[in-house]
Amino acid sequence: MRVIDYLNLAWRALWERRGRTIGAIAGIVIAIIALGLAVGAGQGFKSLTTGFFESVFGVNTIVLFPSGSAQLTLTDLATVSSLPHVSSVEPLLEASGSINVNGHPQRVQLVGVTVDELMQMYGVTSLSDALISGNPILQTGVVLVGYDVAFTNTGQEIIYPGQLLTITVNGKTVTAIVGGVLKPGSVGLIGVNPNTAIFMDSSSFLSEIDPSGVLSGLTIHVDKPSNVNSVSSMLQSLYPQDQVLNLSTVLSSVNQFFTTLELFLAFISGISFVIIGIWIFDTTTINVIQRTREFGIMRAVGFSRRSIPLLLITEAVIVGVIGSIIGVSLLVALTHLIHTSSLFGASPGVGFRGGFRGAAASSALSASSSSSVGISLPIPITLTAPYIVLLFIVPLATNIIAALVPAIRATRIPPAQTLRYE
């Protein structure tokens, strides 16, 4: 019998039992969408997090943190700078302080940075792109303040460019002029929240805030990404008690976490395919019982023994193909809808830090949408071509396997017995 004949007979049989057929197709569609969204979200968040750490660390950056009672000083900075393949070293300078502006007291972190460090923290190529207002100036006597320092919880701006700011830190009082107000930023490289920080240039920090030269850490820039591991090994030998971090070590932990998460989500969502398999097995078994006489007549008029199981498997394949086409199409459409529709919160400013606050923030939103470090998609879903193909094939394989046992059983019923079956 020709393939087209099997398809015609299978389609007629499915149409006669269309209620059961539609139920099986709907189950496949739901299973594909559930598994696709679950694993796609895992892959999307993995890519998003990887990109975030790449922008914060940089592919050729290493960070050295002191551990326990150990300290890093300017002497260590000079030592690390002399290592092979090290192009530059920047100190991590940070101290806790407080300010009181117009009756609004708050704790702040005073951070000594270079312009390059601050641009890297905000993911911009020009410091002016990280500002809501003011000038991109970082020099002696001039500071840049984080968003939450300049704005209250209600969105009222209490600090403006040009304002004289008094900061209490390490038992001393420091005054500086506000050069600009920074946009909402992401989590800083050294655990500093840039939104609650006041940034000053490194030389001013060492001379005015902490002349002892004790550093919170070192940011080491390597000449080539391929030399990062060798420089990391040298640092671990020189500072065995301290913590050495680079992009590969961070991403290793990140990838391990998200791989575990994807497997867990795939397992939970994959249960739906097991249910579909049981449904197809049950449906095919009932079909064999209900169509026993029909199969007997087919055998009597000349159909071969293998024609019956091939017909049943063809029916399962048709259901799988229809369900897979509809399921994958709806999954792609739903993913596109999630990425583009404001219904799902796809707007700038939604990210690691959270949304903007207050009326002043609303005006900042449009100005910062192109350069904000925030993530524009709260539900990033990544669907690759191999993954879509896999989603298409799995229901087909499940249907064939589930229909195989009942189909084989149908061949074991003697033709004479099938003709007497009512």
Tab-separated table of C-alpha atoms in Angstrom:
chain	number	residue	atom	x	y	z
A	1	MET	CA	0.000	0.000	0.000
A	2	ARG	CA	1.297	3.465	-0.870
A	3	VAL	CA	2.205	6.106	1.690
A	4	ILE	CA	-0.606	8.340	0.474
A	5	ASP	CA	-3.074	5.529	1.147
A	6	TYR	CA	-1.869	5.200	4.733
A	7	LEU	CA	-2.204	8.966	5.193
A	8	ASN	CA	-5.763	9.002	3.778
A	9	LEU	CA	-6.932	6.088	5.932
A	10	ALA	CA	-5.229	7.518	9.038
A	11	TRP	CA	-6.776	10.957	8.502
A	12	ARG	CA	-10.260	9.504	8.085
A	13	ALA	CA	-9.857	7.477	11.277
A	14	LEU	CA	-8.690	10.548	13.195
A	15	TRP	CA	-11.551	12.640	11.822
A	16	GLU	CA	-14.109	10.051	12.906
A	17	ARG	CA	-12.718	10.350	16.440
A	18	ARG	CA	-11.947	14.067	16.209
A	19	GLY	CA	-12.837	14.828	19.834
A	20	ARG	CA	-10.085	12.541	21.088
A	21	THR	CA	-7.744	13.766	18.333
A	22	ILE	CA	-8.232	17.442	19.223
A	23	GLY	CA	-7.586	16.630	22.883
A	24	ALA	CA	-4.280	14.936	22.020
A	25	ILE	CA	-3.215	17.840	19.785
A	26	ALA	CA	-4.093	20.374	22.495
A	27	GLY	CA	-2.010	18.424	25.003
A	28	ILE	CA	0.999	18.464	22.694
A	29	VAL	CA	0.621	22.200	22.104
A	30	ILE	CA	0.481	22.935	25.847
A	31	ALA	CA	3.491	20.686	26.504
A	32	ILE	CA	5.602	22.392	23.817
A	33	ILE	CA	4.734	25.890	25.048
A	34	ALA	CA	5.390	24.974	28.695
A	35	LEU	CA	8.750	23.348	27.964
A	36	GLY	CA	9.753	26.043	25.469
A	37	LEU	CA	9.012	28.933	27.819
A	38	ALA	CA	10.651	27.227	30.799
A	39	VAL	CA	13.933	26.283	29.145
A	40	GLY	CA	13.927	29.385	26.911
A	41	ALA	CA	13.626	31.606	29.991
A	42	GLY	CA	16.505	29.744	31.610
A	43	GLN	CA	18.676	30.230	28.529
A	44	GLY	CA	17.615	33.873	28.257
A	45	PHE	CA	18.504	34.707	31.851
A	46	LYS	CA	21.789	32.838	31.406
A	47	SER	CA	22.699	34.963	28.368
A	48	LEU	CA	21.524	38.122	30.128
A	49	THR	CA	23.557	37.431	33.253
A	50	THR	CA	26.621	36.460	31.225
A	51	GLY	CA	26.399	39.723	29.286
A	52	PHE	CA	26.013	41.670	32.531
A	53	PHE	CA	29.155	40.190	34.070
A	54	GLU	CA	31.066	40.677	30.825
A	55	SER	CA	30.148	44.371	30.856
A	56	VAL	CA	31.083	44.749	34.545
A	57	PHE	CA	34.274	42.683	34.629
A	58	GLY	CA	35.468	42.908	31.064
A	59	VAL	CA	37.064	39.967	29.325
A	60	ASN	CA	40.582	41.033	30.324
A	61	THR	CA	39.967	42.174	33.910
A	62	ILE	CA	40.961	40.531	37.198
A	63	VAL	CA	39.910	41.691	40.661
A	64	LEU	CA	41.987	41.045	43.790
A	65	PHE	CA	40.246	41.278	47.187
A	66	PRO	CA	41.941	41.029	50.604
A	67	SER	CA	40.647	38.216	52.828
A	68	GLY	CA	40.409	38.096	56.603
A	69	SER	CA	42.943	40.331	58.343
A	70	ALA	CA	45.055	40.743	55.208
A	71	GLN	CA	45.461	44.211	53.723
A	72	LEU	CA	46.330	45.543	50.328
A	73	THR	CA	48.359	48.739	50.099
A	74	LEU	CA	49.926	50.970	47.486
A	75	THR	CA	53.019	48.759	47.731
A	76	ASP	CA	50.933	45.822	46.516
A	77	LEU	CA	49.620	48.004	43.716
A	78	ALA	CA	53.205	48.605	42.555
A	79	THR	CA	54.033	44.894	42.879
A	80	VAL	CA	51.065	43.806	40.785
A	81	SER	CA	51.752	46.518	38.204
A	82	SER	CA	55.194	45.002	37.583
A	83	LEU	CA	53.832	41.541	36.724
A	84	PRO	CA	54.108	40.323	33.115
A	85	HIS	CA	51.111	40.971	30.839
A	86	VAL	CA	49.608	43.510	33.288
A	87	SER	CA	48.774	46.670	31.351
A	88	SER	CA	47.338	48.718	34.251
A	89	VAL	CA	46.192	48.410	37.866
A	90	GLU	CA	43.539	50.557	39.527
A	91	PRO	CA	42.952	50.662	43.295
A	92	LEU	CA	39.506	49.968	44.743
A	93	LEU	CA	38.878	52.730	47.268
A	94	GLU	CA	35.756	52.800	49.436
A	95	ALA	CA	34.667	54.198	52.810
A	96	SER	CA	31.331	54.569	54.620
A	97	GLY	CA	30.096	58.039	55.452
A	98	SER	CA	27.003	60.157	55.984
A	99	ILE	CA	25.422	63.364	54.741
A	100	ASN	CA	22.531	65.531	55.878
A	101	VAL	CA	20.875	67.611	53.169
A	102	ASN	CA	17.921	69.835	54.113
A	103	GLY	CA	16.925	67.562	56.997
A	104	HIS	CA	17.390	64.360	54.999
A	105	PRO	CA	20.163	62.335	56.704
A	106	GLN	CA	21.436	59.254	54.916
A	107	ARG	CA	24.311	56.810	54.879
A	108	VAL	CA	26.460	56.849	51.765
A	109	GLN	CA	29.496	55.105	50.370
A	110	LEU	CA	32.324	57.334	49.320
A	111	VAL	CA	34.147	55.676	46.419
A	112	GLY	CA	37.431	56.698	44.823
A	113	VAL	CA	37.402	55.832	41.116
A	114	THR	CA	38.863	56.783	37.796
A	115	VAL	CA	36.694	57.934	34.916
A	116	ASP	CA	37.268	54.608	33.152
A	117	GLU	CA	36.135	52.616	36.208
A	118	LEU	CA	32.968	54.680	36.516
A	119	MET	CA	32.149	54.305	32.818
A	120	GLN	CA	32.676	50.548	33.070
A	121	MET	CA	30.402	50.371	36.112
A	122	TYR	CA	27.620	52.115	34.170
A	123	GLY	CA	28.288	50.331	30.890
A	124	VAL	CA	28.841	53.527	28.884
A	125	THR	CA	31.612	54.783	26.621
A	126	SER	CA	31.209	58.423	27.619
A	127	LEU	CA	30.737	59.609	31.198
A	128	SER	CA	28.112	62.132	30.098
A	129	ASP	CA	25.879	59.196	29.087
A	130	ALA	CA	25.739	58.121	32.759
A	131	LEU	CA	24.484	61.509	33.994
A	132	ILE	CA	20.966	62.819	34.489
A	133	SER	CA	22.247	66.355	34.978
A	134	GLY	CA	25.506	68.213	35.453
A	135	ASN	CA	28.917	67.857	33.855
A	136	PRO	CA	31.057	64.715	33.423
A	137	ILE	CA	33.842	66.062	35.654
A	138	LEU	CA	35.738	63.963	38.191
A	139	GLN	CA	38.549	65.993	39.744
A	140	THR	CA	39.777	67.391	43.050
A	141	GLY	CA	36.931	69.033	44.976
A	142	VAL	CA	34.232	67.768	42.595
A	143	VAL	CA	32.079	64.663	43.151
A	144	LEU	CA	29.360	62.792	41.274
A	145	VAL	CA	26.422	61.536	43.346
A	146	GLY	CA	24.327	58.406	42.838
A	147	TYR	CA	20.653	58.532	41.990
A	148	ASP	CA	19.329	57.512	45.418
A	149	VAL	CA	21.570	60.078	47.092
A	150	ALA	CA	20.159	62.923	44.998
A	151	PHE	CA	16.507	61.795	45.097
A	152	THR	CA	14.287	60.832	48.038
A	153	ASN	CA	11.980	57.813	48.017
A	154	THR	CA	9.153	60.054	46.825
A	155	GLY	CA	11.171	61.288	43.847
A	156	GLN	CA	12.015	64.708	45.283
A	157	GLU	CA	15.416	65.948	44.165
A	158	ILE	CA	17.433	67.284	47.100
A	159	ILE	CA	20.910	67.489	45.542
A	160	TYR	CA	21.692	69.498	42.417
A	161	PRO	CA	24.798	70.101	40.303
A	162	GLY	CA	26.809	73.011	41.702
A	163	GLN	CA	25.603	72.394	45.269
A	164	LEU	CA	28.174	72.347	48.091
A	165	LEU	CA	28.027	68.976	49.844
A	166	THR	CA	29.368	68.215	53.331
A	167	ILE	CA	30.360	64.585	53.919
A	168	THR	CA	31.296	63.018	57.260
A	169	VAL	CA	33.659	60.079	56.809
A	170	ASN	CA	36.297	58.387	59.031
A	171	GLY	CA	35.723	60.960	61.767
A	172	LYS	CA	36.444	63.925	59.538
A	173	THR	CA	34.390	66.355	57.464
A	174	VAL	CA	34.975	66.763	53.752
A	175	THR	CA	33.325	69.350	51.518
A	176	ALA	CA	32.978	69.042	47.774
A	177	ILE	CA	30.976	70.529	44.917
A	178	VAL	CA	28.439	68.307	43.183
A	179	GLY	CA	29.510	68.028	39.568
A	180	GLY	CA	26.591	65.906	38.413
A	181	VAL	CA	23.835	63.436	39.320
A	182	LEU	CA	24.166	59.910	37.970
A	183	LYS	CA	21.430	57.822	36.426
A	184	PRO	CA	20.165	54.691	38.176
A	185	GLY	CA	22.867	52.060	37.751
A	186	SER	CA	23.389	48.360	38.276
A	187	VAL	CA	25.179	46.514	41.059
A	188	GLY	CA	28.792	47.672	41.208
A	189	LEU	CA	31.801	45.496	40.614
A	190	ILE	CA	33.038	45.578	44.217
A	191	GLY	CA	29.663	45.246	45.887
A	192	VAL	CA	29.123	49.015	45.863
A	193	ASN	CA	25.633	50.133	44.947
A	194	PRO	CA	26.318	53.123	42.671
A	195	ASN	CA	22.884	54.524	43.454
A	196	THR	CA	23.806	55.131	47.116
A	197	ALA	CA	27.412	56.158	46.437
A	198	ILE	CA	29.293	59.411	46.053
A	199	PHE	CA	32.181	59.172	43.592
A	200	MET	CA	35.389	61.199	43.764
A	201	ASP	CA	38.676	60.841	41.922
A	202	SER	CA	41.173	58.330	43.331
A	203	SER	CA	43.932	60.836	44.150
A	204	SER	CA	41.521	62.989	46.205
A	205	PHE	CA	40.316	59.909	48.080
A	206	LEU	CA	43.882	58.908	49.029
A	207	SER	CA	44.842	62.409	50.114
A	208	GLU	CA	41.660	63.457	51.927
A	209	ILE	CA	39.804	60.315	53.026
A	210	ASP	CA	42.354	57.576	53.705
A	211	PRO	CA	45.998	58.720	53.518
A	212	SER	CA	47.101	55.342	54.963
A	213	GLY	CA	46.869	53.871	51.481
A	214	VAL	CA	44.931	50.775	52.559
A	215	LEU	CA	42.953	49.532	49.563
A	216	SER	CA	39.652	47.647	49.351
A	217	GLY	CA	41.029	45.746	46.372
A	218	LEU	CA	42.788	45.995	43.045
A	219	THR	CA	41.392	45.979	39.524
A	220	ILE	CA	43.993	44.496	37.187
A	221	HIS	CA	43.763	44.936	33.421
A	222	VAL	CA	45.610	42.310	31.377
A	223	ASP	CA	47.016	43.054	27.930
A	224	LYS	CA	45.203	40.111	26.247
A	225	PRO	CA	42.232	37.963	27.323
A	226	SER	CA	44.350	34.875	26.614
A	227	ASN	CA	46.753	35.908	29.396
A	228	VAL	CA	44.093	36.298	32.090
A	229	ASN	CA	44.501	32.782	33.481
A	230	SER	CA	48.309	33.033	33.685
A	231	VAL	CA	48.139	36.385	35.499
A	232	SER	CA	45.471	34.954	37.833
A	233	SER	CA	47.823	32.077	38.680
A	234	MET	CA	50.654	34.516	39.482
A	235	LEU	CA	48.332	36.535	41.736
A	236	GLN	CA	47.212	33.401	43.577
A	237	SER	CA	50.861	32.514	44.188
A	238	LEU	CA	51.691	36.002	45.481
A	239	TYR	CA	48.518	36.361	47.551
A	240	PRO	CA	47.396	32.831	48.549
A	241	GLN	CA	45.108	34.135	51.309
A	242	ASP	CA	43.349	36.676	49.127
A	243	GLN	CA	40.528	36.234	46.627
A	244	VAL	CA	41.262	36.423	42.903
A	245	LEU	CA	38.283	36.837	40.606
A	246	ASN	CA	38.123	36.996	36.839
A	247	LEU	CA	35.379	36.655	34.274
A	248	SER	CA	35.965	32.942	33.685
A	249	THR	CA	35.649	32.044	37.382
A	250	VAL	CA	32.492	34.100	37.769
A	251	LEU	CA	30.909	32.759	34.580
A	252	SER	CA	31.793	29.201	35.594
A	253	SER	CA	29.638	29.544	38.704
A	254	VAL	CA	26.917	31.399	36.780
A	255	ASN	CA	26.787	28.772	34.020
A	256	GLN	CA	26.714	25.944	36.533
A	257	PHE	CA	23.758	27.533	38.330
A	258	PHE	CA	21.760	28.220	35.173
A	259	THR	CA	22.501	24.783	33.712
A	260	THR	CA	21.068	23.230	36.872
A	261	LEU	CA	18.092	25.589	36.675
A	262	GLU	CA	17.447	24.706	33.018
A	263	LEU	CA	17.572	20.978	33.785
A	264	PHE	CA	15.148	21.437	36.675
A	265	LEU	CA	12.722	23.488	34.566
A	266	ALA	CA	13.021	21.004	31.704
A	267	PHE	CA	12.272	18.114	34.064
A	268	ILE	CA	9.184	19.817	35.505
A	269	SER	CA	7.874	20.843	32.081
A	270	GLY	CA	8.875	17.526	30.506
A	271	ILE	CA	6.390	15.725	32.726
A	272	SER	CA	3.730	17.045	30.358
A	273	PHE	CA	5.247	14.934	27.554
A	274	VAL	CA	5.000	11.857	29.770
A	275	ILE	CA	1.324	12.650	30.246
A	276	ILE	CA	0.913	13.046	26.486
A	277	GLY	CA	2.589	9.672	25.967
A	278	ILE	CA	0.171	8.033	28.391
A	279	TRP	CA	-2.735	9.766	26.601
A	280	ILE	CA	-1.611	8.462	23.193
A	281	PHE	CA	-1.027	4.967	24.610
A	282	ASP	CA	-4.512	4.938	26.139
A	283	THR	CA	-6.139	6.380	23.005
A	284	THR	CA	-4.419	3.889	20.717
A	285	THR	CA	-5.325	0.978	22.992
A	286	ILE	CA	-8.984	2.016	22.960
A	287	ASN	CA	-8.809	2.407	19.164
A	288	VAL	CA	-7.501	-1.136	18.809
A	289	ILE	CA	-10.362	-2.488	20.924
A	290	GLN	CA	-13.054	-0.438	19.202
A	291	ARG	CA	-11.739	-1.122	15.681
A	292	THR	CA	-11.012	-4.828	16.088
A	293	ARG	CA	-13.720	-5.800	13.573
A	294	GLU	CA	-12.519	-3.097	11.171
A	295	PHE	CA	-9.000	-4.485	11.306
A	296	GLY	CA	-10.347	-7.991	10.700
A	297	ILE	CA	-12.146	-6.859	7.568
A	298	MET	CA	-9.007	-5.104	6.363
A	299	ARG	CA	-7.003	-8.324	6.833
A	300	ALA	CA	-9.750	-10.327	5.063
A	301	VAL	CA	-9.690	-8.096	1.959
A	302	GLY	CA	-5.941	-8.399	1.551
A	303	PHE	CA	-4.183	-5.962	3.893
A	304	SER	CA	-0.886	-7.360	5.168
A	305	ARG	CA	-0.213	-8.026	8.839
A	306	ARG	CA	2.096	-5.048	9.162
A	307	SER	CA	-0.427	-2.659	7.573
A	308	ILE	CA	-2.425	-2.395	10.818
A	309	PRO	CA	0.424	-1.192	13.094
A	310	LEU	CA	1.707	1.101	10.335
A	311	LEU	CA	-1.751	2.661	10.092
A	312	LEU	CA	-1.923	3.244	13.862
A	313	ILE	CA	1.588	4.697	13.948
A	314	THR	CA	0.726	6.947	10.992
A	315	GLU	CA	-2.235	8.285	12.979
A	316	ALA	CA	0.101	9.030	15.929
A	317	VAL	CA	2.569	10.771	13.593
A	318	ILE	CA	-0.169	12.963	12.087
A	319	VAL	CA	-1.308	14.013	15.565
A	320	GLY	CA	2.304	14.724	16.541
A	321	VAL	CA	3.050	16.754	13.412
A	322	ILE	CA	-0.084	18.895	13.740
A	323	GLY	CA	0.503	19.437	17.465
A	324	SER	CA	4.185	20.270	16.929
A	325	ILE	CA	3.482	22.762	14.139
A	326	ILE	CA	0.809	24.556	16.145
A	327	GLY	CA	2.806	24.385	19.384
A	328	VAL	CA	6.066	25.708	17.935
A	329	SER	CA	4.220	28.448	16.007
A	330	LEU	CA	2.380	29.608	19.123
A	331	LEU	CA	5.602	29.429	21.158
A	332	VAL	CA	7.460	31.667	18.680
A	333	ALA	CA	4.513	34.079	18.524
A	334	LEU	CA	4.205	34.194	22.315
A	335	THR	CA	7.928	34.786	22.692
A	336	HIS	CA	7.725	37.681	20.231
A	337	LEU	CA	4.742	39.084	22.140
A	338	ILE	CA	6.613	38.899	25.452
A	339	HIS	CA	9.603	40.682	23.925
A	340	THR	CA	7.606	43.505	22.352
A	341	SER	CA	4.426	44.040	24.374
A	342	SER	CA	4.327	46.508	27.265
A	343	LEU	CA	1.807	44.138	28.835
A	344	PHE	CA	4.770	42.069	30.037
A	345	GLY	CA	6.734	45.081	31.221
A	346	ALA	CA	9.114	45.384	28.281
A	347	SER	CA	10.283	48.870	29.036
A	348	PRO	CA	13.608	50.520	29.795
A	349	GLY	CA	14.589	50.761	33.421
A	350	VAL	CA	13.538	47.276	34.432
A	351	GLY	CA	16.651	45.468	35.485
A	352	PHE	CA	18.935	44.341	38.265
A	353	ARG	CA	18.321	47.502	40.188
A	354	GLY	CA	14.617	47.979	39.571
A	355	GLY	CA	12.484	50.737	38.104
A	356	PHE	CA	12.775	54.483	38.376
A	357	ARG	CA	11.020	56.401	41.084
A	358	GLY	CA	9.040	59.617	41.168
A	359	ALA	CA	8.252	62.311	38.660
A	360	ALA	CA	11.856	63.346	38.221
A	361	ALA	CA	12.735	59.783	37.379
A	362	SER	CA	10.072	59.686	34.691
A	363	SER	CA	11.773	62.517	32.863
A	364	ALA	CA	15.109	60.747	33.276
A	365	LEU	CA	13.700	57.552	31.848
A	366	SER	CA	13.413	58.763	28.291
A	367	ALA	CA	16.858	60.320	28.418
A	368	SER	CA	18.493	57.175	29.739
A	369	SER	CA	16.693	54.467	27.796
A	370	SER	CA	19.470	54.004	25.277
A	371	SER	CA	22.331	53.879	27.756
A	372	SER	CA	20.850	52.497	30.978
A	373	VAL	CA	22.483	49.414	32.383
A	374	GLY	CA	19.019	48.197	33.352
A	375	ILE	CA	17.586	45.239	31.453
A	376	SER	CA	14.817	46.037	29.008
A	377	LEU	CA	13.116	42.656	29.271
A	378	PRO	CA	11.858	41.234	32.560
A	379	ILE	CA	11.291	37.855	30.872
A	380	PRO	CA	14.148	37.279	28.415
A	381	ILE	CA	13.427	34.109	26.425
A	382	THR	CA	16.040	32.670	24.079
A	383	LEU	CA	14.922	30.185	21.403
A	384	THR	CA	17.692	28.760	19.236
A	385	ALA	CA	17.122	26.843	15.988
A	386	PRO	CA	18.371	23.485	17.397
A	387	TYR	CA	16.110	23.934	20.410
A	388	ILE	CA	13.050	24.583	18.201
A	389	VAL	CA	13.870	21.508	16.112
A	390	LEU	CA	14.137	19.470	19.314
A	391	LEU	CA	10.748	20.751	20.474
A	392	PHE	CA	9.304	19.643	17.141
A	393	ILE	CA	10.865	16.159	17.228
A	394	VAL	CA	10.205	15.206	20.876
A	395	PRO	CA	6.364	15.055	20.552
A	396	LEU	CA	6.697	12.960	17.379
A	397	ALA	CA	9.036	10.498	19.088
A	398	THR	CA	6.782	10.381	22.157
A	399	ASN	CA	3.696	9.652	20.060
A	400	ILE	CA	5.414	6.915	18.032
A	401	ILE	CA	6.785	5.164	21.121
A	402	ALA	CA	3.440	5.436	22.954
A	403	ALA	CA	1.503	4.027	19.966
A	404	LEU	CA	3.987	1.230	19.259
A	405	VAL	CA	2.894	-1.279	21.916
A	406	PRO	CA	-0.882	-1.105	21.176
A	407	ALA	CA	-0.103	-1.212	17.420
A	408	ILE	CA	1.941	-4.393	17.817
A	409	ARG	CA	-0.810	-5.951	19.919
A	410	ALA	CA	-3.268	-5.371	17.079
A	411	THR	CA	-1.250	-7.688	14.828
A	412	ARG	CA	-1.522	-10.578	17.304
A	413	ILE	CA	-5.302	-10.866	17.104
A	414	PRO	CA	-6.235	-13.749	14.692
A	415	PRO	CA	-8.223	-12.521	11.651
A	416	ALA	CA	-11.006	-15.060	12.300
A	417	GLN	CA	-11.439	-13.755	15.846
A	418	THR	CA	-11.505	-10.140	14.706
A	419	LEU	CA	-14.368	-10.849	12.271
A	420	ARG	CA	-16.470	-12.351	15.097
A	421	TYR	CA	-15.793	-9.345	17.379
A	422	GLU	CA	-18.790	-7.078	18.102
